Amino acid sequence: MPSTDLATANAAIDPLTMRRAMGRFATGVAVVTTSVDGTPHGMTVNSLTSVSLDPPLLLVCLTIGARSTDAVTRAGRFAVSILSARQEQLALRFARRGEDHFAGLEVTYERHEVPVIPDAFAHLECEVERHFVAGDHVVVIGQVRSICEREGEPLGFLAGRFSDIVDRGHEPVHWTF
């Protein structure tokens, strides 16, 4: 397709239509946290994926212009706290723009160098390997340096609403055939 046709096709995609279509893809919910000069920063995300197992890399997309985005790129280190089904209120808290997300919240550092959300389903501490701008987000690729996980049920997100992710009770599907 010639580049002019591609530009025309992209201009025809309404952001709300894109949001609705991508909302049909169920995700988990996580909070990305970091600390700069002793000040904690964090934001709720659902654009998170594993990139590589060897070396262990993950990718997270952060909103351009958000304080937490700037803090992650400045600090060069961040944690991803994958939220459990009981942590919907924490997801909402860290999704609000312009607020002190940590006010009155007892975060832990445990063995991490950055704050993590207590009782999360999992914590992955990462060093920023690289980051780049893509549209209205900064794509951050992090090399995972430590992982903590616990039992529980994850918090899901589908079509703009929190949801449950239910285990179907059968053996895992092996993705390499």
Tab-separated table of C-alpha atoms in Angstrom:
chain	number	residue	atom	x	y	z
A	1	MET	CA	0.000	0.000	0.000
A	2	PRO	CA	1.483	3.405	-0.929
A	3	SER	CA	2.330	5.652	2.012
A	4	THR	CA	-0.386	8.192	1.096
A	5	ASP	CA	-3.030	5.456	1.265
A	6	LEU	CA	-1.687	4.371	4.658
A	7	ALA	CA	-1.840	7.949	5.967
A	8	THR	CA	-5.430	8.256	4.736
A	9	ALA	CA	-6.368	4.935	6.321
A	10	ASN	CA	-4.804	5.968	9.649
A	11	ALA	CA	-6.614	9.315	9.613
A	12	ALA	CA	-9.915	7.447	9.274
A	13	ILE	CA	-9.431	5.558	12.555
A	14	ASP	CA	-11.261	7.377	15.315
A	15	PRO	CA	-9.461	7.115	18.703
A	16	LEU	CA	-12.695	6.059	20.436
A	17	THR	CA	-13.204	3.268	17.880
A	18	MET	CA	-9.615	2.130	18.438
A	19	ARG	CA	-10.146	2.165	22.213
A	20	ARG	CA	-13.342	0.096	21.931
A	21	ALA	CA	-11.751	-2.442	19.583
A	22	MET	CA	-8.657	-2.895	21.772
A	23	GLY	CA	-10.920	-3.063	24.829
A	24	ARG	CA	-12.070	-6.433	23.525
A	25	PHE	CA	-8.597	-7.788	24.312
A	26	ALA	CA	-8.635	-8.912	27.953
A	27	THR	CA	-5.596	-7.898	29.997
A	28	GLY	CA	-4.312	-7.990	33.511
A	29	VAL	CA	-3.817	-4.854	35.603
A	30	ALA	CA	-0.531	-3.672	37.068
A	31	VAL	CA	0.989	-0.655	38.764
A	32	VAL	CA	4.397	0.589	37.633
A	33	THR	CA	6.374	2.289	40.407
A	34	THR	CA	9.720	3.965	40.799
A	35	SER	CA	11.452	6.493	43.015
A	36	VAL	CA	13.409	9.629	42.109
A	37	ASP	CA	15.290	11.546	44.802
A	38	GLY	CA	13.331	9.695	47.495
A	39	THR	CA	9.926	10.561	45.997
A	40	PRO	CA	7.808	7.575	44.914
A	41	HIS	CA	5.915	7.649	41.619
A	42	GLY	CA	3.420	5.197	40.149
A	43	MET	CA	0.690	4.632	37.580
A	44	THR	CA	-1.805	1.925	36.641
A	45	VAL	CA	-1.117	0.126	33.357
A	46	ASN	CA	-2.609	-2.700	31.376
A	47	SER	CA	-0.256	-2.475	28.420
A	48	LEU	CA	2.325	-4.931	29.695
A	49	THR	CA	3.860	-7.964	28.059
A	50	SER	CA	6.723	-10.380	28.316
A	51	VAL	CA	9.234	-9.812	25.504
A	52	SER	CA	11.890	-12.438	26.191
A	53	LEU	CA	12.624	-15.204	28.672
A	54	ASP	CA	16.382	-15.246	28.013
A	55	PRO	CA	17.304	-12.567	28.829
A	56	PRO	CA	14.205	-11.774	30.901
A	57	LEU	CA	12.659	-8.665	29.302
A	58	LEU	CA	9.252	-7.057	29.595
A	59	LEU	CA	7.589	-4.159	27.826
A	60	VAL	CA	5.293	-1.567	29.334
A	61	CYS	CA	3.668	1.443	27.675
A	62	LEU	CA	3.441	4.654	29.718
A	63	THR	CA	1.543	7.862	28.912
A	64	ILE	CA	3.663	10.681	27.506
A	65	GLY	CA	3.836	13.658	29.863
A	66	ALA	CA	2.844	11.747	32.999
A	67	ARG	CA	5.052	12.402	36.028
A	68	SER	CA	5.501	8.660	36.528
A	69	THR	CA	6.653	8.190	32.925
A	70	ASP	CA	9.286	10.879	33.347
A	71	ALA	CA	10.319	9.365	36.692
A	72	VAL	CA	10.783	5.866	35.213
A	73	THR	CA	12.988	7.139	32.406
A	74	ARG	CA	14.994	9.350	34.799
A	75	ALA	CA	15.449	6.674	37.476
A	76	GLY	CA	16.381	3.933	35.036
A	77	ARG	CA	14.707	1.428	37.345
A	78	PHE	CA	11.092	0.468	38.034
A	79	ALA	CA	8.894	-2.237	39.486
A	80	VAL	CA	5.764	-3.780	38.036
A	81	SER	CA	3.248	-4.916	40.664
A	82	ILE	CA	0.706	-7.231	39.034
A	83	LEU	CA	-2.496	-6.665	40.959
A	84	SER	CA	-4.614	-9.351	42.530
A	85	ALA	CA	-8.385	-9.581	42.184
A	86	ARG	CA	-8.776	-7.848	45.564
A	87	GLN	CA	-6.828	-4.746	44.522
A	88	GLU	CA	-9.313	-2.946	42.278
A	89	GLN	CA	-9.233	0.152	44.538
A	90	LEU	CA	-5.452	0.368	44.190
A	91	ALA	CA	-5.789	0.197	40.401
A	92	LEU	CA	-8.253	3.103	40.538
A	93	ARG	CA	-6.055	5.058	42.950
A	94	PHE	CA	-2.985	4.855	40.691
A	95	ALA	CA	-5.063	5.631	37.575
A	96	ARG	CA	-6.062	9.101	38.836
A	97	ARG	CA	-3.993	11.836	37.245
A	98	GLY	CA	-2.284	14.537	39.240
A	99	GLU	CA	-2.761	13.011	42.688
A	100	ASP	CA	-0.296	11.801	45.294
A	101	HIS	CA	-0.929	8.107	44.756
A	102	PHE	CA	1.136	7.151	47.787
A	103	ALA	CA	-0.597	9.417	50.350
A	104	GLY	CA	-1.542	7.228	53.317
A	105	LEU	CA	-0.497	4.044	51.515
A	106	GLU	CA	2.012	1.776	53.174
A	107	VAL	CA	4.163	0.618	50.300
A	108	THR	CA	6.976	-1.796	50.818
A	109	TYR	CA	10.446	-2.034	49.419
A	110	GLU	CA	11.077	-5.577	50.657
A	111	ARG	CA	14.198	-6.630	48.764
A	112	HIS	CA	13.435	-4.177	45.958
A	113	GLU	CA	15.158	-0.846	45.424
A	114	VAL	CA	11.908	0.819	44.368
A	115	PRO	CA	8.491	0.807	46.081
A	116	VAL	CA	6.136	-2.082	45.343
A	117	ILE	CA	2.425	-2.489	45.995
A	118	PRO	CA	1.834	-4.656	49.080
A	119	ASP	CA	0.079	-7.997	48.562
A	120	ALA	CA	0.283	-7.783	44.767
A	121	PHE	CA	0.044	-11.018	42.800
A	122	ALA	CA	3.642	-10.533	41.617
A	123	HIS	CA	6.436	-7.931	41.668
A	124	LEU	CA	9.024	-7.667	38.917
A	125	GLU	CA	11.854	-5.215	39.455
A	126	CYS	CA	13.465	-3.994	36.246
A	127	GLU	CA	16.230	-1.829	34.897
A	128	VAL	CA	15.313	0.266	31.880
A	129	GLU	CA	17.093	-1.292	28.924
A	130	ARG	CA	15.682	1.185	26.425
A	131	HIS	CA	12.718	3.425	25.830
A	132	PHE	CA	11.261	5.203	22.826
A	133	VAL	CA	8.243	7.260	21.860
A	134	ALA	CA	5.421	5.549	19.963
A	135	GLY	CA	2.381	7.746	19.340
A	136	ASP	CA	1.067	9.106	22.637
A	137	HIS	CA	3.069	6.672	24.785
A	138	VAL	CA	6.625	5.895	25.805
A	139	VAL	CA	7.447	2.238	25.262
A	140	VAL	CA	9.802	1.034	27.988
A	141	ILE	CA	11.672	-2.243	27.742
A	142	GLY	CA	12.918	-3.403	31.107
A	143	GLN	CA	15.361	-6.138	31.990
A	144	VAL	CA	13.911	-8.061	34.919
A	145	ARG	CA	16.360	-8.219	37.846
A	146	SER	CA	14.181	-9.811	40.532
A	147	ILE	CA	10.772	-11.417	40.871
A	148	CYS	CA	8.496	-12.060	43.848
A	149	GLU	CA	5.202	-13.893	43.399
A	150	ARG	CA	2.440	-15.292	45.551
A	151	GLU	CA	-0.717	-17.355	45.164
A	152	GLY	CA	-4.018	-15.711	44.409
A	153	GLU	CA	-6.288	-14.577	41.626
A	154	PRO	CA	-5.318	-11.812	39.181
A	155	LEU	CA	-7.299	-8.653	38.479
A	156	GLY	CA	-8.520	-8.511	34.885
A	157	PHE	CA	-9.632	-5.682	32.617
A	158	LEU	CA	-12.016	-6.007	29.662
A	159	ALA	CA	-14.024	-3.425	27.712
A	160	GLY	CA	-13.190	-0.613	30.138
A	161	ARG	CA	-14.217	-2.593	33.220
A	162	PHE	CA	-12.492	-4.698	35.817
A	163	SER	CA	-13.100	-8.402	35.365
A	164	ASP	CA	-12.189	-11.779	36.772
A	165	ILE	CA	-9.776	-14.152	35.128
A	166	VAL	CA	-10.965	-17.668	35.826
A	167	ASP	CA	-8.837	-20.791	35.688
A	168	ARG	CA	-10.600	-23.363	33.515
A	169	GLY	CA	-9.184	-26.185	35.593
A	170	HIS	CA	-7.263	-28.061	32.909
A	171	GLU	CA	-3.604	-28.551	32.159
A	172	PRO	CA	-1.797	-25.558	30.687
A	173	VAL	CA	-1.617	-25.308	26.917
A	174	HIS	CA	1.962	-25.611	25.647
A	175	TRP	CA	2.630	-22.844	23.126
A	176	THR	CA	5.502	-24.576	21.366
A	177	PHE	CA	4.117	-27.296	19.155
